[in-house]
JSON list of C-alpha atoms in Angstrom, two decimals:
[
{"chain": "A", "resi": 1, "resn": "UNK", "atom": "CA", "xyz": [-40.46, 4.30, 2.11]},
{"chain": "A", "resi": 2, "resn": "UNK", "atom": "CA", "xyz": [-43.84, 5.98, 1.24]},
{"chain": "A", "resi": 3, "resn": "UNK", "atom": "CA", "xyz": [-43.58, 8.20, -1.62]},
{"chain": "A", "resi": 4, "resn": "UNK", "atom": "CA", "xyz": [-46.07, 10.65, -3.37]},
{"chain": "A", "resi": 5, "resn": "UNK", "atom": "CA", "xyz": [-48.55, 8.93, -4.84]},
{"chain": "A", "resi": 6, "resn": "UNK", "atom": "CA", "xyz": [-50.77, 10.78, -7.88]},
{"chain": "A", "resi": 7, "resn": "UNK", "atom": "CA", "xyz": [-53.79, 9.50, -9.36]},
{"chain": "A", "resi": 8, "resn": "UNK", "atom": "CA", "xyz": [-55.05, 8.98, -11.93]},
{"chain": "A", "resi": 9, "resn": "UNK", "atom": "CA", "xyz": [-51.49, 7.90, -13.75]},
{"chain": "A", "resi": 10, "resn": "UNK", "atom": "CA", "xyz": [-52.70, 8.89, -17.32]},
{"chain": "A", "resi": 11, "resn": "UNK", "atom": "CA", "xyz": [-56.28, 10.55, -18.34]},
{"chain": "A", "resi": 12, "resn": "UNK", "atom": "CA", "xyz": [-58.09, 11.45, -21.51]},
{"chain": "A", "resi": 13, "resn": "UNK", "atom": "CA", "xyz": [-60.12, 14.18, -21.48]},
{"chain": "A", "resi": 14, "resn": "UNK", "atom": "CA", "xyz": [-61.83, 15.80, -25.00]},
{"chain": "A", "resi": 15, "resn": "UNK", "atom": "CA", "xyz": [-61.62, 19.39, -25.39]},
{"chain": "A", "resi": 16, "resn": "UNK", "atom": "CA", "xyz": [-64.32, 21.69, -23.07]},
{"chain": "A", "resi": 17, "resn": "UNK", "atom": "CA", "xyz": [-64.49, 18.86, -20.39]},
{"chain": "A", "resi": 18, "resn": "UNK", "atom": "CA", "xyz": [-63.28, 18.54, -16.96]},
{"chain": "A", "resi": 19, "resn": "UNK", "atom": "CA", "xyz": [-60.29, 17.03, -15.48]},
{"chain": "A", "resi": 20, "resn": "UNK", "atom": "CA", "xyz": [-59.10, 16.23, -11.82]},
{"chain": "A", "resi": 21, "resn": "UNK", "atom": "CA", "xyz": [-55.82, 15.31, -10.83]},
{"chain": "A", "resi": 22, "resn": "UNK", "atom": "CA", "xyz": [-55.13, 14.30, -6.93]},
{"chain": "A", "resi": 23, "resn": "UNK", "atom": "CA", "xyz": [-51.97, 14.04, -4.89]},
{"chain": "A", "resi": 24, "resn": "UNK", "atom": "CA", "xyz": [-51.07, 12.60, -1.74]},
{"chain": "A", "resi": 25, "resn": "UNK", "atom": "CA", "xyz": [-47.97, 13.50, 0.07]},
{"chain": "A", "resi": 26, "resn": "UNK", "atom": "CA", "xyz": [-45.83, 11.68, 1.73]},
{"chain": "A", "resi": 27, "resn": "UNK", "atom": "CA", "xyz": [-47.27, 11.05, 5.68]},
{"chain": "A", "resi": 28, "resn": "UNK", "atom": "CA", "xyz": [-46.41, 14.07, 7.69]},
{"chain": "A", "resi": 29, "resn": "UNK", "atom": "CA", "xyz": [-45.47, 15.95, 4.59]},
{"chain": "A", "resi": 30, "resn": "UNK", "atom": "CA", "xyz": [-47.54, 19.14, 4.72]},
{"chain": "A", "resi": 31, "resn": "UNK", "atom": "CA", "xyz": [-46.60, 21.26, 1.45]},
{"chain": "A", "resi": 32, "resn": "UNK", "atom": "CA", "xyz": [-47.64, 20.61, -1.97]},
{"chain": "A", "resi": 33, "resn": "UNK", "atom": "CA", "xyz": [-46.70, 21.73, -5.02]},
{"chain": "A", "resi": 34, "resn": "UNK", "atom": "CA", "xyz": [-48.03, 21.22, -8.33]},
{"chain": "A", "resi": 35, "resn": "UNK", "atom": "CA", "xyz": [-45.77, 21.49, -11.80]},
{"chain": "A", "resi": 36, "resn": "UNK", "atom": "CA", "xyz": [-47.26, 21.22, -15.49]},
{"chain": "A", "resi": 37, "resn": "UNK", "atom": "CA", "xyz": [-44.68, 20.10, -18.10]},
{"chain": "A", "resi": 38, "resn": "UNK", "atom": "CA", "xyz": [-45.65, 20.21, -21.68]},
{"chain": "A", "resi": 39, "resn": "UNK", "atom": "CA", "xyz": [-44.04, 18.12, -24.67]},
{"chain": "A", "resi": 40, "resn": "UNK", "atom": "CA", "xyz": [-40.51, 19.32, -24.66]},
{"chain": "A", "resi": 41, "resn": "UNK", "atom": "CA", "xyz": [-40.69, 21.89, -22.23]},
{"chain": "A", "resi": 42, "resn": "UNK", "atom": "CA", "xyz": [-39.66, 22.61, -18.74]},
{"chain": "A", "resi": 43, "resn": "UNK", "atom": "CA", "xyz": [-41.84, 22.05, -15.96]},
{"chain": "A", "resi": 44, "resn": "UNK", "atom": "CA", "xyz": [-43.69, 25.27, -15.11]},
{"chain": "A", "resi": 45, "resn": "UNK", "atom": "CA", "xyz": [-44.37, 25.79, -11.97]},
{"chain": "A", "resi": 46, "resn": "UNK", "atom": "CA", "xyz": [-48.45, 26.28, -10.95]},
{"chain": "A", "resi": 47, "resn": "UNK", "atom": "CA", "xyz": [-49.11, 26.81, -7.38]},
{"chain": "A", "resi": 48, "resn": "UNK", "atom": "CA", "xyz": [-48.26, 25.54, -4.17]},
{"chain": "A", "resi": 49, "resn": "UNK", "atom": "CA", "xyz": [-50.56, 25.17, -0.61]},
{"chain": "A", "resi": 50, "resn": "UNK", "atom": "CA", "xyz": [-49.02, 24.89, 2.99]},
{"chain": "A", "resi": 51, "resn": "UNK", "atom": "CA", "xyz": [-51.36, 23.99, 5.73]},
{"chain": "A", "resi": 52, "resn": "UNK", "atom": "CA", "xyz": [-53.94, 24.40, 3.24]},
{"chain": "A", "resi": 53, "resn": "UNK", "atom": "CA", "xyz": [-53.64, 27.24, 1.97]},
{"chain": "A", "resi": 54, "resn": "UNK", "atom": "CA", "xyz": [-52.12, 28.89, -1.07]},
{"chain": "A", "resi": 55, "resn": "UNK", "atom": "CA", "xyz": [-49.00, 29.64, -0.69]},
{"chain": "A", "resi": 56, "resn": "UNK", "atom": "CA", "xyz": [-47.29, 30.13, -3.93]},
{"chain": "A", "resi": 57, "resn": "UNK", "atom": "CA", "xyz": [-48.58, 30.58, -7.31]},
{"chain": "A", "resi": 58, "resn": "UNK", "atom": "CA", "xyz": [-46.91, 30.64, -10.37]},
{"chain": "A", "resi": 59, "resn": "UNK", "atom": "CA", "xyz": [-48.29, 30.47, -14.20]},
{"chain": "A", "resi": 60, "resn": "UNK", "atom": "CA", "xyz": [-51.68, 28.30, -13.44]},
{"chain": "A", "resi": 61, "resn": "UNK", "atom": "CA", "xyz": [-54.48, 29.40, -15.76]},
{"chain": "A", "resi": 62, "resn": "UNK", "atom": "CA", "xyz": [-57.32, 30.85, -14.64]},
{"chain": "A", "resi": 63, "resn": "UNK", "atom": "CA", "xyz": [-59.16, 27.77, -15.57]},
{"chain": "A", "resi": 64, "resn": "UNK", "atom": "CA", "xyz": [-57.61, 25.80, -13.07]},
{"chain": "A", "resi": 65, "resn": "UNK", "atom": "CA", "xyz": [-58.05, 25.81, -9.38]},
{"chain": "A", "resi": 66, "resn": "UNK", "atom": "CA", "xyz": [-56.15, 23.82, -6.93]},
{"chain": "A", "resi": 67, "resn": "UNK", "atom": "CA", "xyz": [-56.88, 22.53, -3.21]},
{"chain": "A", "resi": 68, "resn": "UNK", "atom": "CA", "xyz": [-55.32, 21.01, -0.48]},
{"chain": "A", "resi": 69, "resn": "UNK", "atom": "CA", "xyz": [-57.72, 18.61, 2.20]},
{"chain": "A", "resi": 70, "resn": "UNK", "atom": "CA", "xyz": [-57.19, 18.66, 6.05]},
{"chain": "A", "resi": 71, "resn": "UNK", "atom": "CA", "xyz": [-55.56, 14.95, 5.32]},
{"chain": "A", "resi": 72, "resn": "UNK", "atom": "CA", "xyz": [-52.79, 17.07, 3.31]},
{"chain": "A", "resi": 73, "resn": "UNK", "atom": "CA", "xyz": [-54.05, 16.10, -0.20]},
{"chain": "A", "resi": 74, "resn": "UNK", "atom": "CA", "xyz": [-54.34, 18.34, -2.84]},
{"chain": "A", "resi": 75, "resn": "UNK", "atom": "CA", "xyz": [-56.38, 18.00, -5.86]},
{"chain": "A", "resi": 76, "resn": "UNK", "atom": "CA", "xyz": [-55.81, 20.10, -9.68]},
{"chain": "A", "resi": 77, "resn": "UNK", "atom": "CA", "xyz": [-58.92, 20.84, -10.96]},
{"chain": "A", "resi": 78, "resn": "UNK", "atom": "CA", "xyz": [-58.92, 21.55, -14.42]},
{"chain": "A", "resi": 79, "resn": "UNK", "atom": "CA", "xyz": [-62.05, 23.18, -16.78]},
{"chain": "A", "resi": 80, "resn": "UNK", "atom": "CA", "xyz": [-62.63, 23.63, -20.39]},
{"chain": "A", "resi": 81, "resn": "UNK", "atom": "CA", "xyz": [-60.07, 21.85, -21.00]},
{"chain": "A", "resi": 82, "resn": "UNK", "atom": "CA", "xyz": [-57.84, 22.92, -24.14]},
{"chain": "A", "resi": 83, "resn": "UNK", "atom": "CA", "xyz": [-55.41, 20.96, -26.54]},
{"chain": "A", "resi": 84, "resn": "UNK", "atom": "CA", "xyz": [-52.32, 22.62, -25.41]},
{"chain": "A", "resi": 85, "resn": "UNK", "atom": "CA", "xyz": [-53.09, 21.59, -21.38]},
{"chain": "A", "resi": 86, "resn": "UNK", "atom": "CA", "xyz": [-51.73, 18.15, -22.91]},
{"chain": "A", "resi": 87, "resn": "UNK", "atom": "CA", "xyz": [-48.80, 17.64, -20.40]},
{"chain": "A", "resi": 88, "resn": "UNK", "atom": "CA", "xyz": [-47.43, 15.75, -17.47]},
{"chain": "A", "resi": 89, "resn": "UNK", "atom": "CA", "xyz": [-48.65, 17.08, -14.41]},
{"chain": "A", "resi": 90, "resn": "UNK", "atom": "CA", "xyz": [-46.35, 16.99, -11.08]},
{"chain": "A", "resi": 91, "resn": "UNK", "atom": "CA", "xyz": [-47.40, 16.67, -7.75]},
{"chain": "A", "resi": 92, "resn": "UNK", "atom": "CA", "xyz": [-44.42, 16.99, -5.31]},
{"chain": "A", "resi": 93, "resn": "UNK", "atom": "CA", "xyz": [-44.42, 17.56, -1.17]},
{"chain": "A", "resi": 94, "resn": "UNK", "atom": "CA", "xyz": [-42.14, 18.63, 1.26]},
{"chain": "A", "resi": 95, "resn": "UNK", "atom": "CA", "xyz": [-42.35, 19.22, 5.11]},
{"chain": "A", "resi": 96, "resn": "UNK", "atom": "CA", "xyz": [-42.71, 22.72, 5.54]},
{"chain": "A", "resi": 97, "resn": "UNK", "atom": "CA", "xyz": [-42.54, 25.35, 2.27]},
{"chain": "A", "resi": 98, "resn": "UNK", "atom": "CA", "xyz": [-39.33, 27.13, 3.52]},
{"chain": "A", "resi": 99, "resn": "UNK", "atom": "CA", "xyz": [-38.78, 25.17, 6.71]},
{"chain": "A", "resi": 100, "resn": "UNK", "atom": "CA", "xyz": [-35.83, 22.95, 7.97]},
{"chain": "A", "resi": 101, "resn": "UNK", "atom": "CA", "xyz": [-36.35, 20.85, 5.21]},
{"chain": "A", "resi": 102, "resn": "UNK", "atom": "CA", "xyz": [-36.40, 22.00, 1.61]},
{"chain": "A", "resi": 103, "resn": "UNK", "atom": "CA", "xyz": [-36.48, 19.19, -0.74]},
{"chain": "A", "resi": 104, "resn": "UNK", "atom": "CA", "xyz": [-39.62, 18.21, -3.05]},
{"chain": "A", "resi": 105, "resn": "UNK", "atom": "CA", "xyz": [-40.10, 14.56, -2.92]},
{"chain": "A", "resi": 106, "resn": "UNK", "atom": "CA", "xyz": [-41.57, 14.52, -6.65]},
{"chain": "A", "resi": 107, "resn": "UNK", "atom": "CA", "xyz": [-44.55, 11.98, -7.40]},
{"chain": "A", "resi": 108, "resn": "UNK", "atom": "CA", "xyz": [-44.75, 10.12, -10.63]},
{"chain": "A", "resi": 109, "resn": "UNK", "atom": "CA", "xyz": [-46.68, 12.40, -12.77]},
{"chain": "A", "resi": 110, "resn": "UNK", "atom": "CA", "xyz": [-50.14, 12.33, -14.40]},
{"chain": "A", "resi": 111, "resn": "UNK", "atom": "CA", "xyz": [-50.02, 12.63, -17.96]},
{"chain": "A", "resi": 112, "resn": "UNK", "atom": "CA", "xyz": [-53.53, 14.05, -19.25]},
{"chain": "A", "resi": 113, "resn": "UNK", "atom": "CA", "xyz": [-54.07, 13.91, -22.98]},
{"chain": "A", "resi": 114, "resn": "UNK", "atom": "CA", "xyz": [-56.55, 16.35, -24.20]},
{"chain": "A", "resi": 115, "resn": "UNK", "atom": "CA", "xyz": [-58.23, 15.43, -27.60]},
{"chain": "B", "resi": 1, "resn": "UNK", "atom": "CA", "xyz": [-38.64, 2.20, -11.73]},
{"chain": "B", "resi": 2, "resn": "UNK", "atom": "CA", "xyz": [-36.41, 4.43, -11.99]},
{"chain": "B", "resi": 3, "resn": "UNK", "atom": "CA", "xyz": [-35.16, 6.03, -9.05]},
{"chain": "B", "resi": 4, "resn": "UNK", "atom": "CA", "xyz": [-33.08, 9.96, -8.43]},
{"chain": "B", "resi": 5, "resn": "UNK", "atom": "CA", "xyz": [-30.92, 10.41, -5.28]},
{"chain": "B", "resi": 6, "resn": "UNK", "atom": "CA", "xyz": [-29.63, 13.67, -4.44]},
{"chain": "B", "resi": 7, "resn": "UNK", "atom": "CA", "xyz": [-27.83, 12.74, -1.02]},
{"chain": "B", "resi": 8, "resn": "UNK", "atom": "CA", "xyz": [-26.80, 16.62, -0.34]},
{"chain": "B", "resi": 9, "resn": "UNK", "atom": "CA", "xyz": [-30.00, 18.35, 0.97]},
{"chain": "B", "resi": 10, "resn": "UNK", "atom": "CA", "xyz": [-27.56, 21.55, 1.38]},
{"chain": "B", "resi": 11, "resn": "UNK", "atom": "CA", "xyz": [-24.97, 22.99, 0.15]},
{"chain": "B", "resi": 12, "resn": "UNK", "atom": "CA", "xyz": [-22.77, 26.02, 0.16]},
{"chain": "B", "resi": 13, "resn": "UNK", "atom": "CA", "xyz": [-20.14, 27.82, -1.83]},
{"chain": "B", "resi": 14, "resn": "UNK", "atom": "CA", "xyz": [-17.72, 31.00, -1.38]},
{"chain": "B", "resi": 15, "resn": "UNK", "atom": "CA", "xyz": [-18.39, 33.49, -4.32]},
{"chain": "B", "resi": 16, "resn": "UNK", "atom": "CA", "xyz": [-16.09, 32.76, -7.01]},
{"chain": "B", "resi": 17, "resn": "UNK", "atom": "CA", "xyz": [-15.50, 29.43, -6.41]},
{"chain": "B", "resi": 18, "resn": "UNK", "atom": "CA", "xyz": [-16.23, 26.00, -7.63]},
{"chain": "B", "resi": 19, "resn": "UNK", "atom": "CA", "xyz": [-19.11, 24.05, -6.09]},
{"chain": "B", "resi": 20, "resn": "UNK", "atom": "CA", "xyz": [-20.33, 20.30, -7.24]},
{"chain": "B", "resi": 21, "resn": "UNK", "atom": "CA", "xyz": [-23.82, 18.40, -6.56]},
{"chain": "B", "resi": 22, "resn": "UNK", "atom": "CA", "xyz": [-24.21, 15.31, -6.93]},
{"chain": "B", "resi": 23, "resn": "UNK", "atom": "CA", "xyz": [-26.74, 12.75, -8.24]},
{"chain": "B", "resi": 24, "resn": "UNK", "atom": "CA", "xyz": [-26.95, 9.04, -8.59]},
{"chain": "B", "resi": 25, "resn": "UNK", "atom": "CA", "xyz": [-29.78, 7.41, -10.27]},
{"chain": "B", "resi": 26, "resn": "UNK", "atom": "CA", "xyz": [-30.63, 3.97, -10.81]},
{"chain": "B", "resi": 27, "resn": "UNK", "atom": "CA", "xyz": [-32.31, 2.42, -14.05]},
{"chain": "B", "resi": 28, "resn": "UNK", "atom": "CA", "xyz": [-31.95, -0.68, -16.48]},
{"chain": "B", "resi": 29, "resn": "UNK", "atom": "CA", "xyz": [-32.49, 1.12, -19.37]},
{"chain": "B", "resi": 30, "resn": "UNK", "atom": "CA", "xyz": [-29.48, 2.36, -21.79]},
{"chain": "B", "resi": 31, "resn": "UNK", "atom": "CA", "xyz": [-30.68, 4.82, -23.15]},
{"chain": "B", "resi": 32, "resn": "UNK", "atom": "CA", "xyz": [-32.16, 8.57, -21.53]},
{"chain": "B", "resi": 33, "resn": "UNK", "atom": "CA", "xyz": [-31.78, 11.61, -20.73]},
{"chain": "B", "resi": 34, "resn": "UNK", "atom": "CA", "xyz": [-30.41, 13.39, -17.53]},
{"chain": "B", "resi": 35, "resn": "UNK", "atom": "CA", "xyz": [-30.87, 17.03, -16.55]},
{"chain": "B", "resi": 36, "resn": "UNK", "atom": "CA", "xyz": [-29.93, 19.35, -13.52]},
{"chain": "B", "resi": 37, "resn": "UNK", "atom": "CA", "xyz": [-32.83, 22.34, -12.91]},
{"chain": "B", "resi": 38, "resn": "UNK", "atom": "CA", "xyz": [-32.57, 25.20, -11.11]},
{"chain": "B", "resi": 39, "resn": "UNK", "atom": "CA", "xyz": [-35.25, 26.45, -9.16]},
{"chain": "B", "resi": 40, "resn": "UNK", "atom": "CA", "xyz": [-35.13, 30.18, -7.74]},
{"chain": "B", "resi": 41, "resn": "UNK", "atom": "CA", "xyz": [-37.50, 31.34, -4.91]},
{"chain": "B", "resi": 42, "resn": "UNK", "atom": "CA", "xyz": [-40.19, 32.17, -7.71]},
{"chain": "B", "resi": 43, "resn": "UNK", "atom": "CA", "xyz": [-40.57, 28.91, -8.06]},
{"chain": "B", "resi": 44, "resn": "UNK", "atom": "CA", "xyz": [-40.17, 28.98, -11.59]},
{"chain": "B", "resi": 45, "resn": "UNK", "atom": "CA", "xyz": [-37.81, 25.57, -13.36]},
{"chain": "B", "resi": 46, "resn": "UNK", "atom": "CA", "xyz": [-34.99, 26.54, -15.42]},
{"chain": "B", "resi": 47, "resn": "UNK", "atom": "CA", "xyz": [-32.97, 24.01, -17.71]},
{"chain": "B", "resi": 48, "resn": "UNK", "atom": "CA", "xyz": [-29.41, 24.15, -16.51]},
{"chain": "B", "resi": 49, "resn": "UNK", "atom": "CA", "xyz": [-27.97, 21.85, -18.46]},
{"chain": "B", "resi": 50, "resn": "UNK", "atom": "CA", "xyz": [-29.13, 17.91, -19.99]},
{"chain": "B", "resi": 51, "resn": "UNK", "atom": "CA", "xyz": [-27.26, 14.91, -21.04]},
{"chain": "B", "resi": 52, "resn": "UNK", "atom": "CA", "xyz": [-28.07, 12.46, -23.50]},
{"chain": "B", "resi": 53, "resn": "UNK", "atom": "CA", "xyz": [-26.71, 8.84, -21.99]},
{"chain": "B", "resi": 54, "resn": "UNK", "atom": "CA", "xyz": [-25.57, 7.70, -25.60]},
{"chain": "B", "resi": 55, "resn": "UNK", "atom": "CA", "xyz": [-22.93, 10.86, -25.55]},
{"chain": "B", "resi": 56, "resn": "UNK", "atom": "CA", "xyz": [-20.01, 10.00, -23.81]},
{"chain": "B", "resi": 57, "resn": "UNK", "atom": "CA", "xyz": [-18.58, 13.62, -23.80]},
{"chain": "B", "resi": 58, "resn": "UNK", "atom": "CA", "xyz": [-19.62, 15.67, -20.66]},
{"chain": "B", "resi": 59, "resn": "UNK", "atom": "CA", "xyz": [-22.30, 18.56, -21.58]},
{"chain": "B", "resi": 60, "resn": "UNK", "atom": "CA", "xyz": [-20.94, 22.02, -20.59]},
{"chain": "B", "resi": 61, "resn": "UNK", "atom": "CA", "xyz": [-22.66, 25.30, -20.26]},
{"chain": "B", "resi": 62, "resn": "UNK", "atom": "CA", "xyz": [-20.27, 27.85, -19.98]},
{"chain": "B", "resi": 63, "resn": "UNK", "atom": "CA", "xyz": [-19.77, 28.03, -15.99]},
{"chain": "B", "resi": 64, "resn": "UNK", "atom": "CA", "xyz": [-21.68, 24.97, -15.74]},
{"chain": "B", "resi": 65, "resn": "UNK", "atom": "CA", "xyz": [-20.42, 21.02, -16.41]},
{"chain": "B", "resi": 66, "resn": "UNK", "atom": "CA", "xyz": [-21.37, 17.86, -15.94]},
{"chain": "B", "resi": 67, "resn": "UNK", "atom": "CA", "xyz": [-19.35, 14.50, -14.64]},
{"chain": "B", "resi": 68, "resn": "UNK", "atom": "CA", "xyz": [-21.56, 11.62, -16.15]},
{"chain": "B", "resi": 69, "resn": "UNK", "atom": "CA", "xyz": [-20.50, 8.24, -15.34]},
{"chain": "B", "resi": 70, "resn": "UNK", "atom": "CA", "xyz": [-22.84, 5.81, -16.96]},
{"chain": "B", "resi": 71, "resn": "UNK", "atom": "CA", "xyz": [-21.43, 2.87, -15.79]},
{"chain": "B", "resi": 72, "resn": "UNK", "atom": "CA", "xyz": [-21.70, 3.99, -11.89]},
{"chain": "B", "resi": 73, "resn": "UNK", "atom": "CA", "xyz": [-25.01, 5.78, -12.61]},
{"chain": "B", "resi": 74, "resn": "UNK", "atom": "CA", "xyz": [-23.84, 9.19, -11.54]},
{"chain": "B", "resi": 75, "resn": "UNK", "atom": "CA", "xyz": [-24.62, 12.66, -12.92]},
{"chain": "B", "resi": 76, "resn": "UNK", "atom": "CA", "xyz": [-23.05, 15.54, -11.02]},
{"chain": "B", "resi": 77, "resn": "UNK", "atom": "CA", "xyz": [-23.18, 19.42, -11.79]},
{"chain": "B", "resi": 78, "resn": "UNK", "atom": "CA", "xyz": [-19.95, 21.31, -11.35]},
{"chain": "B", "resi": 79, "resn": "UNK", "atom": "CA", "xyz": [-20.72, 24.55, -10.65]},
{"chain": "B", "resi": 80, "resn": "UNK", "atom": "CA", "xyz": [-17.87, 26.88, -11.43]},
{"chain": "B", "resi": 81, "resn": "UNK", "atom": "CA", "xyz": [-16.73, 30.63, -10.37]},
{"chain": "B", "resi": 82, "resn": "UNK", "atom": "CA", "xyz": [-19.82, 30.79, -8.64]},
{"chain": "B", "resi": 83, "resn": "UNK", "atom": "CA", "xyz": [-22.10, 33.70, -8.69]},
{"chain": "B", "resi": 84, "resn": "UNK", "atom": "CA", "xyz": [-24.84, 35.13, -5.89]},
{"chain": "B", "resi": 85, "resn": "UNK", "atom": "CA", "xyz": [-27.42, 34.38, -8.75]},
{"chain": "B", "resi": 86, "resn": "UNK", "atom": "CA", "xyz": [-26.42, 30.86, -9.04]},
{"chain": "B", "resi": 87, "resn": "UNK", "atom": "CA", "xyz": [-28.17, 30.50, -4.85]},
{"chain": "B", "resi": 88, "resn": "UNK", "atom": "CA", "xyz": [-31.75, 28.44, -5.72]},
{"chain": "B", "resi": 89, "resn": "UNK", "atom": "CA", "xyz": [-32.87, 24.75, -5.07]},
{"chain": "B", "resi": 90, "resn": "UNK", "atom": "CA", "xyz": [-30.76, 22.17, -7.96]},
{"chain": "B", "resi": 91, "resn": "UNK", "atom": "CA", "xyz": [-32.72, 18.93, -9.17]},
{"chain": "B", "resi": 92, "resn": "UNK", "atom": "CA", "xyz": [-31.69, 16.46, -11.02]},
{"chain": "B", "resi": 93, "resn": "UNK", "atom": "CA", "xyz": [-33.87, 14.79, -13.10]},
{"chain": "B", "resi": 94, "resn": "UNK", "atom": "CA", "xyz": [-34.18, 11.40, -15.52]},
{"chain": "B", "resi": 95, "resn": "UNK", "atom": "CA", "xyz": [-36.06, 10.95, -18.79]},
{"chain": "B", "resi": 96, "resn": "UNK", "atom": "CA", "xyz": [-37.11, 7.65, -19.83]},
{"chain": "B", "resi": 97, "resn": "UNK", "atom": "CA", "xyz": [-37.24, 7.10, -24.01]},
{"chain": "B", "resi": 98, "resn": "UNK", "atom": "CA", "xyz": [-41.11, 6.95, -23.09]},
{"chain": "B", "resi": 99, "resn": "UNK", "atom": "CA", "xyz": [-40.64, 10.45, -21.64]},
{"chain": "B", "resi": 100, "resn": "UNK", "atom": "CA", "xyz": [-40.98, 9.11, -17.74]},
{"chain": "B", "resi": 101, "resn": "UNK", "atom": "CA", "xyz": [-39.79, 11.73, -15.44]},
{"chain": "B", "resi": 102, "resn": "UNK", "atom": "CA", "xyz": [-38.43, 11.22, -12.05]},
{"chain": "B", "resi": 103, "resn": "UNK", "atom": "CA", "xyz": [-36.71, 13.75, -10.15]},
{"chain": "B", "resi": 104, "resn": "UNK", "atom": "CA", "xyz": [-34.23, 13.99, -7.64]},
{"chain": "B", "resi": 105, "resn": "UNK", "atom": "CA", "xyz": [-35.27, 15.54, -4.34]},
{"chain": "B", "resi": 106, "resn": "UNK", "atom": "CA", "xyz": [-33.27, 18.76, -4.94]},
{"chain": "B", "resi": 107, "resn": "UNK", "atom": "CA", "xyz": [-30.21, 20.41, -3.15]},
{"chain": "B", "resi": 108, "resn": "UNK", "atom": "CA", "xyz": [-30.63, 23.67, -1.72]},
{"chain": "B", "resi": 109, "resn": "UNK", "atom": "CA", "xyz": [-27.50, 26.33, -3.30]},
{"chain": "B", "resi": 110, "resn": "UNK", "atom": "CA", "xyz": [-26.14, 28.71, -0.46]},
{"chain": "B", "resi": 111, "resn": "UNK", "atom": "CA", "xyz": [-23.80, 31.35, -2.31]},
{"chain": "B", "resi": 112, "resn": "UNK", "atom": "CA", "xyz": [-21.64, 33.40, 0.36]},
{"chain": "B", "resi": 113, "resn": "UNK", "atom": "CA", "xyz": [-20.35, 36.60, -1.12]}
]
């Protein structure tokens, strides 16, 4: 079965630069979610879009804004990037944010090393 | 690759009582890590509890216990004298030794009063 696919599996950014992470849910999948977990740490959730727009949003910095496409796929995009945004990044999907179904079908992470 | 299977999407308990989720997971690897999260409506991921596959004993925090069975590759949370806070979405998630995550696909906690 299809899962959620994230891309790029690992990136290396330096400090200041850029970053973008992308998603894709799993066909027919319409909510996305977005989790940051640093060395050690619990994933913290960041935000969340449902039919493309926002619908959640949790502890994402203000340097980082967040997407989702008319195909469903989201993309993290991440600015002056610091040391401490280190961390795996989760993408996970679901059909419908508080619908019939809740579960998060959880991709395989991105892990972005900042240096 | 390791995989997380939470085969309850839903569950509910009476107040007071004792509730258990399961999890299977499957993986070559002997040594990891094993956790069960709790996620409340804000969203936010709280450690429940985490086992370490080298420790035989069950971890237990206070109304909350695991049942790890290595051999059958099967973590389940025992949820006990339940309480209306304990009502959130449960995952259960795997750690690799290179600190690969995978999660489970979570089961939804209905707490009746």
């Amino acid at each position: 079965a299809a899962g959620v696919i994230q891309s790029p599996r690992h990136l290396i950014k330096e400090k200041r630069e850029t970053a973008t992470l992308k998603c894709y849910p799993i066909p027919r999948h319409d909510t996305v979610y977005w989790y940051q977990q640093g060395p050690g740490q619990d994933p913290q959730f960041l935000i969340s879009f449902y039919e493309k727009m926002q619908s959640d949003k949790g502890s994402i910095p203000d340097r980082f804004s967040a997407q989702q496409f008319s195909d469903y796929h989201s993309e993290l995009n991440m600015s002056s990037l610091e040391l401490g945004d280190s961390a795996l990044y989760f993408c996970a999907s679901s059909l419908g944010p508080r619908g019939t179904r809740y579960e998060q079908y959880f991709g395989p992470g991105t892990r972005l090393t900042v240096t | 690759a390791q995989t997380v299977t939470q085969s309850q999407p839903e569950m509910s308990v009476q107040e007071a009582e004792t509730v258990t989720l399961s999890c299977t997971y499957d993986t070559s690897e002997s040594d990891y890590y094993l956790f069960w999260y709790k996620q409340p409506p804000s969203r936010q991921m709280i450690l429940v509890i985490r086992q370490e596959a080298y420790k035989q004993q069950n971890a237990t925090e206070n109304r909350f216990s695991v049942n790890f069975q290595k051999a059958a590759k099967s973590f389940s949370l025992k949820i006990s004298d339940s309480q209306l806070g304990d009502a959130a979405m449960y995952f259960c998630a795997y750690r690799s030794r290179n600190n690969d995550m995978r999660f489970g696909a979570g089961t939804r906690l209905t707490v009746k009063p």
